[in-house]
Coordinates of C-alpha atoms and ligand atoms in Angstrom, one line a residue:
M23 CA 49.5 87.6 69.0
A24 CA 53.1 89.6 68.2
V25 CA 54.0 88.9 65.1
M26 CA 56.9 89.9 63.6
G27 CA 55.2 93.1 61.2
A28 CA 56.3 94.8 58.2
G29 CA 59.0 96.0 59.9
G30 CA 60.5 92.8 60.7
A31 CA 60.0 91.8 57.4
A32 CA 61.1 94.8 55.8
A33 CA 64.3 94.0 58.1
I34 CA 64.6 90.2 56.7
A35 CA 64.6 91.9 53.1
T36 CA 67.4 94.2 53.6
G37 CA 69.3 91.8 55.2
A38 CA 70.2 89.6 52.2
G39 CA 72.5 88.0 52.6
A40 CA 74.2 89.0 56.3
V41 CA 73.8 86.6 59.5
G42 CA 71.8 88.1 61.7
A43 CA 70.9 87.0 66.2
M44 CA 73.8 85.1 66.1
S45 CA 73.8 83.2 69.5
T46 CA 75.5 80.2 70.8
Q47 CA 77.2 78.5 67.8
T48 CA 79.3 80.1 65.0
Y49 CA 78.0 79.2 61.5
L50 CA 80.1 81.0 58.9
G51 CA 78.2 83.7 57.2
A52 CA 78.9 87.5 55.3
K53 CA 81.6 88.5 57.9
G54 CA 85.1 87.9 57.5
N55 CA 84.7 85.1 55.4
G56 CA 85.0 86.5 51.9
G57 CA 81.1 87.0 50.9
R58 CA 78.1 85.8 51.3
Q59 CA 78.3 81.9 52.7
S60 CA 75.1 81.0 54.8
A61 CA 72.5 79.6 52.8
G62 CA 70.8 83.4 53.3
D63 CA 69.5 84.9 56.0
V64 CA 69.2 83.1 59.8
L65 CA 66.4 83.6 62.1
R66 CA 66.6 82.3 65.4
S67 CA 64.6 81.2 68.7
S68 CA 64.6 83.3 71.3
N69 CA 63.1 82.9 74.8
G70 CA 61.4 79.4 74.0
V71 CA 59.9 81.0 70.6
L72 CA 60.4 81.6 67.1
R73 CA 57.9 84.0 65.7
V74 CA 58.3 84.7 62.1
Q75 CA 56.4 85.6 58.9
L76 CA 56.8 84.2 56.0
A77 CA 54.8 86.4 52.9
A78 CA 54.7 84.1 49.4
N79 CA 55.6 87.0 47.0
L80 CA 55.8 86.9 43.4
G81 CA 58.3 89.8 42.0
T82 CA 61.6 90.4 41.2
V83 CA 64.6 89.2 43.8
I84 CA 68.4 88.3 43.8
V85 CA 69.7 84.9 42.3
N86 CA 73.3 85.0 42.1
K87 CA 73.8 88.6 42.4
E88 CA 71.4 89.5 39.3
A89 CA 67.5 91.1 40.2
T90 CA 65.5 88.0 38.6
P91 CA 62.1 88.9 37.7
G92 CA 59.9 85.7 38.1
L93 CA 60.0 83.8 41.6
T94 CA 57.7 83.5 44.1
T95 CA 59.8 83.6 47.7
Y96 CA 59.2 83.9 51.2
N97 CA 59.5 88.0 51.6
G98 CA 61.7 88.0 48.9
L99 CA 64.9 86.1 49.6
F100 CA 66.3 83.1 47.8
P101 CA 66.7 80.8 48.9
A102 CA 64.4 81.7 52.4
P103 CA 65.1 82.4 55.4
T104 CA 67.1 79.6 57.8
L105 CA 64.7 79.4 60.8
I106 CA 66.7 77.9 63.9
V107 CA 65.3 76.8 66.6
K108 CA 65.6 74.4 69.9
P109 CA 64.3 71.0 70.9
G110 CA 61.5 72.2 73.6
D111 CA 60.5 76.0 71.1
R112 CA 57.5 77.2 70.1
L113 CA 57.8 77.6 66.1
E114 CA 55.2 80.7 65.4
I115 CA 54.6 81.6 61.3
R116 CA 52.0 83.6 59.8
L117 CA 51.9 82.5 56.2
I118 CA 50.6 84.9 54.2
N119 CA 49.5 84.0 50.4
N120 CA 50.3 86.5 47.8
G121 CA 50.9 83.8 45.2
G122 CA 48.4 82.6 42.8
T123 CA 48.1 79.3 43.9
A124 CA 46.9 77.9 47.5
T125 CA 49.9 77.0 49.9
N126 CA 50.6 75.1 53.1
L127 CA 53.9 74.1 55.2
H128 CA 55.8 71.5 55.9
F129 CA 58.2 70.8 57.8
H130 CA 60.3 68.1 56.4
G131 CA 61.8 65.4 59.2
M132 CA 60.7 67.2 62.0
H133 CA 58.9 64.5 64.9
V134 CA 56.0 67.2 65.7
S135 CA 52.4 66.8 65.4
P136 CA 50.6 65.7 61.7
R137 CA 47.4 67.6 63.2
G138 CA 45.8 71.4 63.9
H139 CA 48.0 74.8 63.3
Q140 CA 51.4 72.3 63.1
D141 CA 53.0 70.0 60.8
N142 CA 49.5 69.5 59.0
V143 CA 49.6 69.3 55.0
F144 CA 46.1 69.2 54.9
I145 CA 45.8 73.1 55.7
E146 CA 44.8 75.2 52.4
V147 CA 46.0 78.8 52.0
E148 CA 44.5 80.2 49.3
P149 CA 45.4 82.9 47.1
G150 CA 45.0 86.1 49.5
E151 CA 45.0 83.9 52.6
V152 CA 46.8 83.6 55.9
H153 CA 47.0 81.1 58.3
E154 CA 48.8 81.2 62.1
Y155 CA 51.0 78.0 62.4
D156 CA 52.1 77.1 66.0
V157 CA 54.1 74.3 66.1
R158 CA 55.4 72.8 68.9
I159 CA 58.7 71.4 69.3
P160 CA 59.6 68.5 71.8
P161 CA 61.6 69.5 74.1
D162 CA 63.7 65.2 73.2
H163 CA 63.1 66.6 69.4
P164 CA 66.7 65.2 67.9
G165 CA 69.3 68.3 67.0
G166 CA 70.0 68.4 63.3
L167 CA 69.3 70.0 60.2
Y168 CA 65.9 69.9 58.3
W169 CA 63.9 71.9 56.0
Y170 CA 60.8 73.8 55.0
H171 CA 58.6 73.8 52.6
P172 CA 54.8 73.5 50.4
H173 CA 53.4 70.6 50.5
H174 CA 49.8 71.5 48.8
H175 CA 48.9 68.5 46.8
T176 CA 49.7 69.2 42.6
T177 CA 51.6 72.9 43.5
S178 CA 54.5 71.4 45.7
G179 CA 56.5 70.9 42.9
P180 CA 56.3 74.5 41.0
Q181 CA 56.0 76.4 44.2
V182 CA 59.5 75.1 45.6
W183 CA 60.9 75.0 41.9
S184 CA 59.8 78.8 42.2
G185 CA 61.6 79.7 45.2
L186 CA 59.8 78.3 48.3
S187 CA 62.7 76.1 50.2
G188 CA 64.3 77.2 52.9
L189 CA 66.6 75.5 56.0
L190 CA 65.6 74.7 59.1
V191 CA 68.1 73.8 62.2
V192 CA 67.1 72.4 65.6
E193 CA 70.4 72.8 67.7
G194 CA 72.1 70.1 69.5
G195 CA 72.5 66.9 68.4
A196 CA 76.1 66.2 66.9
G197 CA 76.6 70.2 66.5
S198 CA 76.3 70.1 70.3
R199 CA 78.9 67.3 70.9
P200 CA 81.7 68.4 73.1
E201 CA 84.5 68.1 70.3
I202 CA 82.4 69.3 67.5
K203 CA 80.9 72.6 69.5
G204 CA 84.0 75.1 68.7
L205 CA 84.0 74.3 65.3
R206 CA 83.4 76.8 62.5
R207 CA 80.2 75.7 60.7
R208 CA 78.5 75.8 57.3
L209 CA 74.9 75.6 56.1
I210 CA 75.3 74.7 52.7
A211 CA 71.7 74.4 50.9
L212 CA 71.6 72.8 47.6
R213 CA 68.7 73.6 45.0
E214 CA 67.9 73.7 41.2
G215 CA 66.3 76.3 38.9
G216 CA 67.8 78.8 35.8
I217 CA 67.2 81.8 33.8
D218 CA 64.9 81.5 30.3
T219 CA 65.8 83.0 27.6
D220 CA 63.9 86.2 28.1
G221 CA 66.0 86.7 31.7
Y222 CA 63.1 85.5 33.9
W223 CA 63.5 82.3 36.3
A224 CA 62.2 79.5 34.1
D225 CA 58.9 78.1 34.2
Y226 CA 58.5 74.3 36.2
T227 CA 60.0 71.6 34.3
T228 CA 60.9 73.6 31.0
L229 CA 64.8 73.4 31.5
T230 CA 66.3 70.2 31.2
P231 CA 69.2 69.0 33.3
D232 CA 71.9 70.2 31.5
E233 CA 70.0 73.7 31.2
T234 CA 69.4 73.3 35.0
Q235 CA 71.6 75.9 37.1
L236 CA 72.7 73.8 40.7
Y237 CA 72.7 76.5 43.2
V238 CA 74.6 76.7 46.6
N239 CA 73.2 79.1 49.1
G240 CA 71.2 81.1 45.9
R241 CA 75.1 81.5 44.7
L242 CA 76.7 79.6 41.5
N243 CA 80.0 78.4 42.3
P244 CA 80.9 80.8 45.3
R245 CA 83.5 80.5 47.1
M246 CA 84.5 79.3 50.7
N247 CA 87.4 79.2 53.3
I248 CA 89.4 76.9 55.5
R249 CA 92.4 76.7 57.3
P250 CA 95.0 74.1 56.5
G251 CA 94.1 71.1 58.8
E252 CA 90.9 72.8 60.2
T253 CA 88.0 70.7 60.7
Q254 CA 84.3 72.3 59.4
F255 CA 81.1 70.9 60.7
W256 CA 79.3 70.9 57.3
Q257 CA 74.7 70.7 57.2
I258 CA 74.0 70.2 53.4
G259 CA 70.6 69.5 52.4
N260 CA 69.1 68.7 49.2
I261 CA 65.7 71.2 48.9
G262 CA 65.0 71.5 45.2
V263 CA 62.0 69.7 43.3
A264 CA 64.4 67.0 41.4
T265 CA 68.1 66.7 41.0
Y266 CA 70.2 63.9 42.5
Y267 CA 73.2 64.9 43.6
L268 CA 76.8 62.9 43.9
L269 CA 79.4 65.4 45.7
Q270 CA 82.9 65.0 46.1
L271 CA 85.5 67.7 47.5
D272 CA 88.3 67.1 45.4
D273 CA 91.1 65.3 47.0
H274 CA 89.1 65.0 50.5
E275 CA 86.6 62.6 52.6
F276 CA 83.3 63.9 54.5
T277 CA 83.3 62.3 58.1
V278 CA 78.9 61.7 58.3
I279 CA 77.6 62.6 62.0
E280 CA 74.8 63.3 61.1
E281 CA 72.1 62.3 58.5
D282 CA 68.3 63.5 57.8
G283 CA 68.5 65.8 60.8
S284 CA 69.8 63.1 63.7
P285 CA 72.7 62.3 64.7
V286 CA 74.1 58.7 63.8
W287 CA 75.2 55.6 66.4
K288 CA 78.4 55.2 63.9
T289 CA 79.8 57.6 62.0
W290 CA 81.7 56.7 58.6
Q291 CA 83.8 58.0 56.2
T292 CA 82.9 58.5 52.8
P293 CA 84.8 60.1 49.6
T294 CA 81.3 60.7 48.1
L295 CA 77.9 62.3 49.1
F296 CA 74.4 60.6 47.5
L297 CA 71.6 63.1 47.9
S298 CA 68.4 62.7 46.4
P299 CA 65.7 65.5 46.5
G300 CA 64.8 66.1 50.7
K301 CA 68.2 64.3 51.7
R302 CA 70.3 66.4 54.2
Y303 CA 73.9 64.8 55.6
G304 CA 76.0 66.7 58.3
V305 CA 79.5 66.0 57.7
L306 CA 82.8 66.7 59.1
V307 CA 85.5 68.3 56.7
T308 CA 88.7 68.7 57.5
A309 CA 90.9 70.8 55.5
R310 CA 94.6 69.0 53.8
K311 CA 97.5 70.7 54.9
Q312 CA 98.9 72.1 51.8
R313 CA 97.0 75.9 51.1
G314 CA 95.4 76.0 47.7
T315 CA 91.8 75.7 46.0
V316 CA 89.6 72.7 46.1
R317 CA 86.4 71.8 44.1
L318 CA 82.7 70.6 45.5
R319 CA 81.5 68.5 42.8
Q320 CA 78.5 67.3 41.8
L321 CA 79.6 63.8 39.9
G322 CA 76.5 63.7 38.3
Y323 CA 74.1 61.1 38.6
N324 CA 71.6 59.0 36.3
Q325 CA 68.4 58.8 38.2
G326 CA 67.1 56.5 34.9
K327 CA 64.8 59.3 33.1
A328 CA 67.2 62.3 34.7
Q329 CA 70.8 62.4 33.9
W330 CA 72.0 64.6 36.0
P331 CA 75.9 66.2 34.4
E332 CA 78.8 66.8 36.3
R333 CA 79.2 70.4 37.5
E334 CA 81.6 72.6 40.0
L335 CA 79.5 73.4 43.0
M336 CA 81.5 76.0 45.0
R337 CA 84.9 76.5 45.4
L338 CA 87.2 75.8 48.6
R339 CA 90.2 78.4 49.6
I340 CA 93.0 76.7 51.3
D341 CA 94.4 79.3 53.3
G342 CA 95.6 81.5 56.6
K343 CA 97.1 80.4 59.9
P344 CA 96.7 76.6 60.5
G345 CA 93.5 75.1 62.0
Q346 CA 92.5 73.0 64.3
S347 CA 91.9 69.2 63.2
V348 CA 89.1 66.8 65.0
S349 CA 88.8 63.5 64.2
V350 CA 85.4 61.2 65.8
D351 CA 85.1 57.7 67.5
R352 CA 83.2 55.2 65.2
N353 CA 81.0 55.0 67.8
F354 CA 79.3 57.9 68.1
G355 CA 75.8 57.1 70.1
S356 CA 73.1 54.8 70.6
P357 CA 70.6 53.2 67.9
P358 CA 67.0 53.5 69.4
A359 CA 65.6 51.5 71.2
W360 CA 62.7 50.6 69.4
L361 CA 64.7 48.8 67.2
D362 CA 64.5 45.5 68.4
D363 CA 61.4 45.5 69.5
P364 CA 58.9 43.0 68.0
I365 CA 56.9 43.6 64.9
A366 CA 53.8 44.8 65.4
Q367 CA 52.6 45.1 61.0
R368 CA 54.4 44.1 57.8
R369 CA 53.5 46.1 54.7
V370 CA 54.5 45.8 51.2
L371 CA 54.3 49.4 49.1
T372 CA 55.0 49.1 45.4
L373 CA 55.8 52.2 43.5
S374 CA 54.3 52.3 39.6
Q375 CA 53.5 54.7 37.0
S376 CA 52.6 54.4 33.2
V377 CA 51.4 56.8 30.7
V378 CA 47.8 57.7 30.2
D379 CA 46.3 59.8 26.7
G380 CA 49.9 61.1 27.1
V381 CA 49.7 62.3 30.6
G382 CA 52.5 60.5 33.5
E383 CA 50.7 59.1 36.3
F384 CA 52.2 57.8 39.7
Y385 CA 51.3 55.5 41.9
I386 CA 51.3 53.6 45.5
D387 CA 49.9 49.9 45.0
G388 CA 48.3 50.7 42.0
V389 CA 46.3 54.3 43.4
M390 CA 47.2 57.6 42.0
F391 CA 47.0 60.2 45.2
D392 CA 44.0 62.4 44.1
N393 CA 43.9 64.0 47.7
L394 CA 39.3 63.7 47.7
T395 CA 39.2 60.2 48.2
F396 CA 41.1 58.6 51.0
D397 CA 39.8 54.6 50.5
D398 CA 43.3 53.7 51.1
V399 CA 44.9 54.4 54.2
I400 CA 47.2 52.9 56.2
Q401 CA 46.2 52.6 59.6
V402 CA 49.2 52.2 62.2
K403 CA 48.7 51.8 66.4
L404 CA 51.0 54.6 68.3
G405 CA 53.6 53.3 70.2
T406 CA 54.0 50.7 68.0
T407 CA 56.6 49.4 65.7
E408 CA 56.3 48.6 62.0
E409 CA 58.6 46.8 59.3
W410 CA 57.8 48.2 55.7
V411 CA 58.9 47.1 51.8
I412 CA 59.2 50.0 49.6
R413 CA 59.8 48.4 46.3
N414 CA 60.2 50.4 42.5
A415 CA 58.2 48.7 39.5
S416 CA 58.9 51.9 37.5
S417 CA 61.1 49.9 35.0
K418 CA 60.7 49.7 31.2
S419 CA 61.6 45.4 32.2
S420 CA 58.0 45.8 34.2
G421 CA 56.2 47.1 31.2
G422 CA 56.5 50.7 32.4
P423 CA 57.5 54.0 30.5
E424 CA 61.1 55.0 32.0
N425 CA 63.0 53.4 34.1
E426 CA 63.2 55.9 37.5
E427 CA 64.3 55.7 41.0
H428 CA 62.4 57.3 43.9
P429 CA 63.1 58.8 46.9
F430 CA 60.7 57.4 49.3
H431 CA 59.5 60.2 52.6
I432 CA 57.5 59.7 54.9
H433 CA 56.4 62.2 57.8
V434 CA 56.2 62.6 61.3
N435 CA 58.8 59.5 62.1
D436 CA 62.1 58.7 60.9
F437 CA 62.7 54.8 60.1
V438 CA 65.9 52.9 59.8
V439 CA 66.9 50.5 56.6
V440 CA 67.7 47.9 57.5
E441 CA 67.4 45.7 54.3
Q442 CA 67.6 46.3 50.4
G443 CA 67.8 44.4 47.4
S444 CA 66.7 43.9 43.6
W445 CA 63.2 42.8 43.1
D446 CA 61.9 41.8 39.7
P447 CA 58.2 43.5 39.8
V448 CA 57.2 40.5 36.5
T449 CA 58.6 37.6 38.2
N450 CA 58.1 38.5 41.9
E451 CA 61.6 37.4 42.6
V452 CA 64.1 38.9 45.1
S453 CA 67.8 38.7 44.4
N454 CA 70.7 40.8 45.9
R455 CA 69.4 41.0 49.2
Q456 CA 72.4 42.8 51.5
F457 CA 71.1 43.3 55.0
I458 CA 72.3 46.5 56.3
D459 CA 74.1 46.8 59.5
P460 CA 72.5 50.0 60.2
R461 CA 74.4 53.1 61.6
S462 CA 71.7 56.0 61.6
Q463 CA 67.9 57.0 60.5
A464 CA 66.6 58.7 57.9
D465 CA 63.4 60.1 57.0
T466 CA 64.1 59.4 52.8
V467 CA 65.5 56.7 51.5
N468 CA 66.1 56.5 47.5
V469 CA 64.7 53.5 45.4
P470 CA 66.6 52.6 42.8
W471 CA 64.4 50.7 39.9
N472 CA 63.5 46.8 40.1
A473 CA 64.6 47.3 43.5
Y474 CA 63.8 47.4 47.1
V475 CA 64.3 48.7 50.3
R476 CA 62.8 47.0 54.2
F477 CA 62.9 49.8 56.8
R478 CA 61.6 49.4 60.8
T479 CA 59.8 52.8 61.6
H480 CA 58.7 53.1 65.3
F481 CA 55.2 55.3 66.0
A482 CA 56.2 57.5 68.4
D483 CA 54.0 60.9 70.5
F484 CA 51.7 61.8 67.9
I485 CA 48.6 60.8 66.3
G486 CA 46.9 61.8 63.1
R487 CA 46.8 61.5 60.2
S488 CA 50.2 62.2 57.7
V489 CA 51.4 61.5 54.2
Y490 CA 54.2 59.3 52.7
H491 CA 55.3 60.0 49.5
C492 CA 57.7 60.1 46.2
H493 CA 60.0 62.9 47.1
L494 CA 60.8 64.2 43.4
L495 CA 58.0 66.5 43.5
F496 CA 56.8 66.2 40.0
H497 CA 56.0 62.5 41.0
E498 CA 54.2 63.3 44.1
D499 CA 51.7 66.0 43.0
H500 CA 50.9 63.2 39.8
G501 CA 49.8 61.0 42.5
M502 CA 52.8 58.7 44.0
M503 CA 51.8 59.7 47.5
G504 CA 49.5 58.0 50.0
I505 CA 47.8 58.6 53.6
F506 CA 48.5 57.0 57.0
D507 CA 46.5 57.5 60.5
I508 CA 48.0 57.1 63.6
V509 CA 45.7 56.6 66.1
N510 CA 45.5 55.5 69.4
A511 CA 44.3 53.0 71.7
D512 CA 41.0 54.7 71.6
G513 CA 40.9 55.0 67.9
E514 CA 41.7 58.8 68.2
G515 CA 43.9 60.1 65.5
A516 CA 41.9 58.7 62.6
G517 CA 39.5 60.1 59.6
P518 CA 39.6 63.5 57.8
G519 CA 39.4 67.1 59.5
Q520 CA 42.4 68.2 59.3
R521 CA 41.5 70.3 56.9
L522 CA 41.3 74.0 58.9
P523 CA 39.8 77.1 58.1
T524 CA 42.3 80.4 57.1
H525 CA 41.4 83.8 56.7
Q526 CA 41.7 86.8 54.3
H527 CA 44.1 89.2 55.5
Ligands
CU612 CU1 59.5 59.3 41.9

């Protein structure tokens, strides 16, 4: 297989911060915009394939212009290179594990097969091994912002923290609509980290929220530009391990046109954007007419256990000749047809946690996932629509050690949230029921403590075994994950056997 070899990797490494292989759409990058404003390097598919080599290496990398030791990154880049593909493409990734713990790859939010050499989280690439991924992106795959990161049980958190996460864009979607296609675009990767007192990348879970730094495309408080009155299309992803963001751009609004990689069917305007770990939004931002500088802020967020403080994330300079303003209709598309399907099955999953012998344990339905015993597998049928209630019993009032919110995420297929409300884990009483008029689909939804969300989901196209879990990676690594099998009428798709051989290199 012709992969991008050492030469390609070297070219990637030396091109840090530059934008390569630009083609049909204009992403704002290094050139002419006053600095590195893209999410690092961009690797774009051509002729139906994106072939890349990602080598996970421990070493010294440039973080916010400073050479920083102690990170593990793909190809020496922080953040990881942005991958841009089209519907119908093949994504061929040669993953080399030069790190110290087993790893693999997950393509967060992608509607691709969970089996074989694709979005298969049961692959284990041990230190010194290589795995060749070959992901077939369906021709009708939604266009939008996704991301990729390791998903090896027990090591996802430390590996992502250490530098292993990057953006993945599928072209098309909201960004390809006539009124939006010509706008300048920005990819904004949010992720946390920090430097310890010796100048090394801090160890995982050693920094408090106050000590944690919030990086925008690998930079602290970068500058970006916009013209007076100009509308830009921003795709923002939270590709970190734990930080909750409540974003606000001074004196401006966001118009949401994309959520979790899919165009919304009803747009909305909001002064703030809420992104739990794993969450993405695509928004239109129109600069006010006056020149000047405005700030993108993290307003801060109380997750229960973690209190994320207010921070300035980025400065946006409004300057230059007046730009083109664009507005979009509220009606932007159609909801998925399956939303009105009969419900084939209803399920309730309960998230909870405790402390046993001083160690935090995290559960779904009282079971702590261990990747060894698969006796609580949910089986769903291909082509059916189900309704799931996810409820959060991680609260002191129900006997837990903490109040904690949990961002619930499921692989392979999106869902549509139709209801949310309060739930008392002790009395099982439901209150404050809010029926939602849905306007978008999602792959990640935050569930506050003593509360629930209800969503509908449809199991289309792919059979196989995959997972649902909390996207606070510490919780996932310590048990808040479960397995489901998507099976067809012949029962295919069930069971183990997705662990594939890897080889030394
Ligand atoms: Cu959690």
